[in-house]
Coordinates of C-alpha atoms and ligand atoms in Angstrom, one line a residue:
M137 CA 0.1 0.0 0.1
T138 CA 1.4 3.3 -0.9
C139 CA 1.8 6.4 1.2
K140 CA 2.6 10.1 -0.4
I141 CA 3.5 11.5 3.1
D142 CA 6.4 13.4 1.5
Y143 CA 4.3 14.8 -1.6
A144 CA 4.7 18.6 -1.8
A145 CA 1.6 19.7 -3.7
P146 CA 2.1 22.7 -6.0
A147 CA 0.1 25.7 -4.9
D148 CA -2.3 25.7 -7.8
L149 CA -2.6 21.8 -8.0
L150 CA -6.5 22.0 -7.6
R151 CA -7.1 25.3 -9.5
D152 CA -10.4 25.3 -11.3
R153 CA -11.5 21.8 -9.8
I154 CA -14.8 21.3 -8.2
I155 CA -14.4 18.9 -5.3
L156 CA -16.9 17.4 -3.0
V157 CA -16.0 16.6 0.5
T158 CA -18.2 14.5 2.7
G159 CA -18.2 15.1 6.4
A160 CA -16.4 18.5 5.9
G161 CA -17.3 20.1 9.1
D162 CA -14.8 18.2 11.4
G163 CA -11.6 16.2 11.8
I164 CA -10.1 14.9 8.6
G165 CA -12.9 16.2 6.4
R166 CA -12.4 19.8 7.7
A167 CA -8.5 19.6 6.9
A168 CA -9.3 18.3 3.5
A169 CA -11.6 21.0 2.5
L170 CA -9.3 23.6 3.8
A171 CA -6.2 21.9 2.0
F172 CA -8.3 21.7 -1.2
A173 CA -9.4 25.1 -1.1
R174 CA -5.7 26.3 -0.3
H175 CA -4.7 24.5 -3.5
G176 CA -7.3 26.3 -5.6
A177 CA -10.4 24.0 -5.5
T178 CA -13.9 24.9 -5.3
V179 CA -15.2 22.8 -2.4
I180 CA -18.8 21.6 -1.7
L181 CA -18.9 21.1 1.8
L182 CA -21.2 18.4 2.7
G183 CA -22.2 17.4 6.4
R184 CA -25.0 17.3 8.8
T185 CA -24.2 20.1 11.2
I186 CA -24.6 23.4 9.3
A187 CA -23.0 25.6 12.1
K188 CA -19.5 23.4 11.5
L189 CA -19.9 23.6 7.8
E190 CA -20.4 27.3 8.0
K191 CA -17.1 27.8 10.2
V192 CA -15.3 26.0 7.5
Y193 CA -16.9 28.0 4.9
D194 CA -15.7 31.2 6.7
E195 CA -12.1 29.9 7.2
I196 CA -11.8 29.2 3.3
E197 CA -13.1 32.8 2.6
A198 CA -10.8 34.4 5.2
A199 CA -7.9 32.6 3.7
G200 CA -8.7 34.1 0.3
G201 CA -9.7 30.4 -1.3
P202 CA -12.3 30.2 -3.8
Q203 CA -15.7 30.4 -2.8
P204 CA -16.8 27.2 -1.6
A205 CA -20.5 25.7 -1.1
I206 CA -22.3 24.3 1.7
Y207 CA -24.6 21.0 1.1
P208 CA -26.4 20.1 4.5
L209 CA -27.0 16.4 4.2
N210 CA -27.4 13.7 6.7
F211 CA -26.5 10.2 5.6
E212 CA -28.9 8.8 8.3
G213 CA -32.0 10.1 7.0
A214 CA -31.1 10.5 3.3
A215 CA -33.1 8.8 0.6
L216 CA -32.4 8.1 -3.0
K217 CA -34.4 11.3 -4.1
D218 CA -32.0 13.2 -1.9
Y219 CA -29.0 12.3 -3.8
H220 CA -30.9 12.8 -7.2
D221 CA -32.0 16.1 -5.9
M222 CA -28.4 16.8 -5.1
A223 CA -27.2 15.7 -8.5
E224 CA -29.6 18.1 -10.1
T225 CA -28.3 21.2 -7.9
L226 CA -24.9 20.5 -8.3
D227 CA -25.4 20.1 -12.2
K228 CA -27.1 23.5 -12.3
E229 CA -24.6 25.2 -10.2
F230 CA -21.5 23.5 -11.5
G231 CA -22.1 21.3 -14.4
R232 CA -19.5 18.7 -13.3
L233 CA -17.6 17.4 -10.4
D234 CA -13.7 16.7 -10.5
G235 CA -13.6 14.9 -7.3
I236 CA -15.2 13.2 -4.3
L237 CA -13.7 12.7 -1.0
H238 CA -15.9 10.2 0.9
N239 CA -15.0 11.0 4.5
A240 CA -18.0 11.1 6.6
G241 CA -18.0 8.4 9.0
L242 CA -19.8 7.0 12.3
L243 CA -17.8 5.0 14.7
G244 CA -20.7 3.1 16.2
R245 CA -19.7 1.1 19.3
I246 CA -16.7 -0.7 20.1
T247 CA -18.3 -3.8 21.7
P248 CA -18.7 -7.5 21.8
F249 CA -20.6 -8.7 18.7
E250 CA -23.1 -10.5 21.0
Q251 CA -24.0 -7.1 22.5
Y252 CA -24.3 -5.0 19.3
N253 CA -27.3 -3.3 19.0
P254 CA -28.9 -4.0 15.6
E255 CA -30.3 -0.5 15.1
L256 CA -26.8 1.0 15.7
W257 CA -25.4 -1.7 13.2
E258 CA -27.8 -0.2 10.5
Q259 CA -27.0 3.5 11.4
V260 CA -23.4 2.7 10.8
M261 CA -23.9 0.9 7.6
Q262 CA -25.9 3.7 6.5
V263 CA -23.8 6.5 7.2
N264 CA -20.3 4.7 6.2
I265 CA -21.3 2.8 3.3
N266 CA -25.0 2.3 1.9
G267 CA -25.3 6.3 1.7
P268 CA -22.1 7.1 0.2
I269 CA -22.8 4.3 -2.5
W270 CA -26.2 5.7 -3.7
M271 CA -24.7 9.2 -3.6
T272 CA -22.0 8.2 -6.1
Q273 CA -24.5 6.4 -8.3
A274 CA -26.3 9.7 -8.4
L275 CA -23.3 11.7 -9.1
L276 CA -21.6 9.5 -11.8
P277 CA -23.1 11.4 -14.6
L278 CA -21.4 14.5 -13.1
L279 CA -18.1 12.9 -12.4
Q280 CA -18.2 11.6 -16.2
S281 CA -18.6 15.3 -17.5
S282 CA -15.1 15.9 -15.9
P283 CA -12.1 15.2 -18.0
D284 CA -10.3 14.0 -15.2
A285 CA -12.3 13.1 -11.9
S286 CA -10.9 11.3 -8.8
V287 CA -13.1 9.6 -6.2
V288 CA -11.5 8.7 -3.0
F289 CA -13.2 6.5 -0.4
T290 CA -12.0 6.6 3.4
S291 CA -11.2 3.3 4.7
S292 CA -9.4 2.0 7.9
S293 CA -6.9 -0.4 9.1
V294 CA -10.0 -2.3 10.6
G295 CA -11.2 -2.3 6.9
R296 CA -8.3 -4.2 5.6
K297 CA -7.7 -6.7 8.6
G298 CA -10.8 -7.8 11.0
R299 CA -10.2 -6.8 14.6
A300 CA -12.4 -8.0 17.7
F301 CA -15.1 -5.7 18.8
W302 CA -15.0 -3.3 16.0
G303 CA -18.5 -4.5 14.6
A304 CA -20.1 -2.6 12.1
Y305 CA -17.4 0.0 11.6
A306 CA -15.0 -2.7 10.6
V307 CA -17.6 -4.5 8.3
S308 CA -18.6 -1.0 6.8
K309 CA -15.0 -0.3 5.9
F310 CA -14.6 -3.8 4.4
A311 CA -17.4 -3.0 2.4
T312 CA -15.9 0.3 1.2
E313 CA -12.8 -1.5 0.0
G314 CA -15.0 -3.9 -1.8
F315 CA -17.1 -1.4 -3.5
A316 CA -14.4 0.7 -4.5
E317 CA -12.6 -2.3 -6.3
V318 CA -15.9 -3.2 -8.0
L319 CA -16.5 0.5 -9.3
A320 CA -12.8 1.0 -10.3
D321 CA -12.9 -2.1 -12.5
E322 CA -16.2 -1.1 -14.1
I323 CA -14.9 2.5 -14.9
E324 CA -11.5 1.6 -15.7
H325 CA -12.1 1.6 -19.5
L326 CA -13.3 5.2 -19.3
G327 CA -9.8 6.5 -18.7
T328 CA -11.2 9.9 -17.1
L329 CA -12.4 8.5 -13.9
R330 CA -10.5 7.0 -11.0
V331 CA -11.6 5.3 -7.7
N332 CA -9.2 4.6 -4.9
T333 CA -9.2 4.1 -1.0
I334 CA -7.4 5.9 1.7
N335 CA -6.7 4.8 5.2
P336 CA -6.0 7.8 7.2
G337 CA -4.1 5.9 10.1
A338 CA -4.4 7.1 13.7
T339 CA -5.3 10.6 13.4
R340 CA -6.0 13.2 16.1
T341 CA -9.7 13.5 15.7
K342 CA -12.8 13.2 18.0
M343 CA -13.5 9.9 16.4
R344 CA -10.2 8.6 17.3
A345 CA -10.5 10.0 20.9
N346 CA -14.0 8.1 21.2
A347 CA -12.3 5.0 20.0
Y348 CA -9.3 5.3 22.3
P349 CA -10.2 7.3 25.3
G350 CA -7.0 6.3 27.2
E351 CA -4.7 7.3 24.5
D352 CA -2.6 10.7 24.6
P353 CA -4.0 12.6 21.4
E354 CA -0.6 14.5 21.4
T355 CA 1.1 11.1 20.2
L356 CA -1.1 11.2 17.1
R357 CA -0.5 13.0 13.8
T358 CA -2.9 15.9 13.1
P359 CA -5.4 15.8 10.1
E360 CA -3.3 18.6 8.7
E361 CA -0.3 16.4 8.7
I362 CA -1.8 13.6 6.7
M363 CA -3.1 15.6 3.8
P364 CA -0.3 15.1 1.4
T365 CA -1.6 11.7 0.4
Y366 CA -5.0 13.2 0.1
L367 CA -3.9 16.0 -2.1
W368 CA -2.1 13.6 -4.3
L369 CA -5.0 11.4 -4.8
I370 CA -7.7 14.0 -5.4
G371 CA -5.4 15.9 -7.8
P372 CA -4.2 15.4 -11.2
E373 CA -0.8 13.6 -10.3
S374 CA -2.7 10.5 -9.5
R375 CA -4.3 10.2 -12.9
G376 CA -4.2 6.7 -14.3
V377 CA -4.2 5.3 -10.8
N378 CA -7.3 3.2 -10.4
G379 CA -8.5 0.6 -7.8
E380 CA -5.5 0.9 -5.6
R381 CA -5.3 1.2 -1.6
F382 CA -3.5 4.1 -0.1
D383 CA -2.3 4.9 3.4
A384 CA -2.0 8.5 4.5
Q385 CA 0.8 7.5 6.9
P386 CA 3.8 5.6 6.7
P387 CA 3.8 2.3 8.8
K388 CA 5.1 2.6 12.5
Ligands
NAP153 N1 -9.1 9.5 12.9 C1 -8.8 8.3 12.8 O1 -7.8 7.9 13.5 C2 -9.3 7.4 11.6 C3 -8.6 6.4 11.3 C4 -9.1 5.5 10.2 C5 -10.3 6.0 9.5 N2 -10.8 7.2 9.9 C6 -12.0 7.7 8.8 O2 -11.6 8.8 8.7 C7 -13.0 9.7 8.2 C8 -13.1 10.7 9.0 O3 -13.0 10.6 10.4 P1 -12.5 11.5 11.7 O4 -11.5 11.0 12.4 O5 -12.3 12.9 10.9 O6 -13.9 11.6 12.4 P2 -14.7 12.8 13.0 O7 -13.7 13.8 13.6 O8 -15.8 12.2 13.7 O9 -15.6 13.4 11.8 C9 -16.6 12.8 11.1 C10 -17.2 13.6 10.3 O10 -18.3 12.9 9.4 C11 -19.7 13.7 9.7 N3 -20.6 12.6 9.7 C12 -21.1 11.8 10.9 N4 -22.1 11.0 10.6 C13 -22.7 11.9 9.4 C14 -23.9 11.8 8.9 N5 -24.8 11.1 9.4 N6 -24.2 12.6 7.8 C15 -23.2 13.3 7.5 N7 -22.0 13.4 8.0 C16 -21.8 12.8 9.0 C17 -19.4 14.5 11.1 O11 -20.3 15.4 11.1 P3 -20.6 16.2 12.5 O12 -19.3 16.9 12.8 O13 -21.7 16.9 12.2 O14 -20.7 15.1 13.6 C18 -17.8 14.8 11.0 O15 -17.8 15.9 10.1 C19 -14.1 8.6 8.5 O16 -14.5 7.8 7.6 C20 -13.2 7.6 9.7 O17 -14.0 6.3 9.6 C21 -10.3 7.9 10.8

């Protein structure tokens, strides 16, 4: 698995690109939205907490980045129609999409499978995989309108090797890897679209703190520090790379 931690992105790497980031209000998604905008992208900020998205919007504007857009959406309640309405709105506004970073995620509970609550299981699968799949289907025509589009799905180490007690989260990440491979194989012939996965690795966010409450966050890389691989994957320099798995951090 490749890692591009030392990638130095040119300042205008994403100039004139329109990139959707899900879960853009916090953690890794927030850092990615800010980094993409700093490299010239028009970023569509998608998430469920509008106040957080507005903060990121303001930060991008204050930094002099291209004017972003906010798209409020909660994967838990969203239906197929919402994704098609979204595609219509983005089509009217932008006419194409040059990238999607599927980043929104829910941890659920780390607990023995015997005690896993089925409703929570469904919720995690909805947010981490089912919602993103149907959103991707609705947005495919917009991605195909781009001469060079990159779709990045967020995985996890527990989506590549199963681990006790990680339940729905791990299963959703295995499904993410599987879906990305299937789609990558299907669109390979297009030559203008690529689909890959990224495993951020242990990163200093609220989700990580919830999963490992006893850990000292200061020992972890920040979301900002893991951005080189994200920038490389979403930008034009990864053209032709399709169906591969990436790590945002080198192995320890
Ligand atoms: N941090 C790590 O160490 C680590 C390691 C491996 C993989 N990952 C993956 O990296 C991605 C980002 O994680 P993170 O650590 O940055 O987590 P985070 O700080 O908890 O951020 C998750 C983001 O997803 C959004 N989100 C959650 N449920 C949603 C829903 N129903 N609809 C729309 N948006 C929703 C959150 O919105 P709100 O802010 O409104 O809640 C938040 O913006 C996730 O896919 C995670 O599985 C993280």
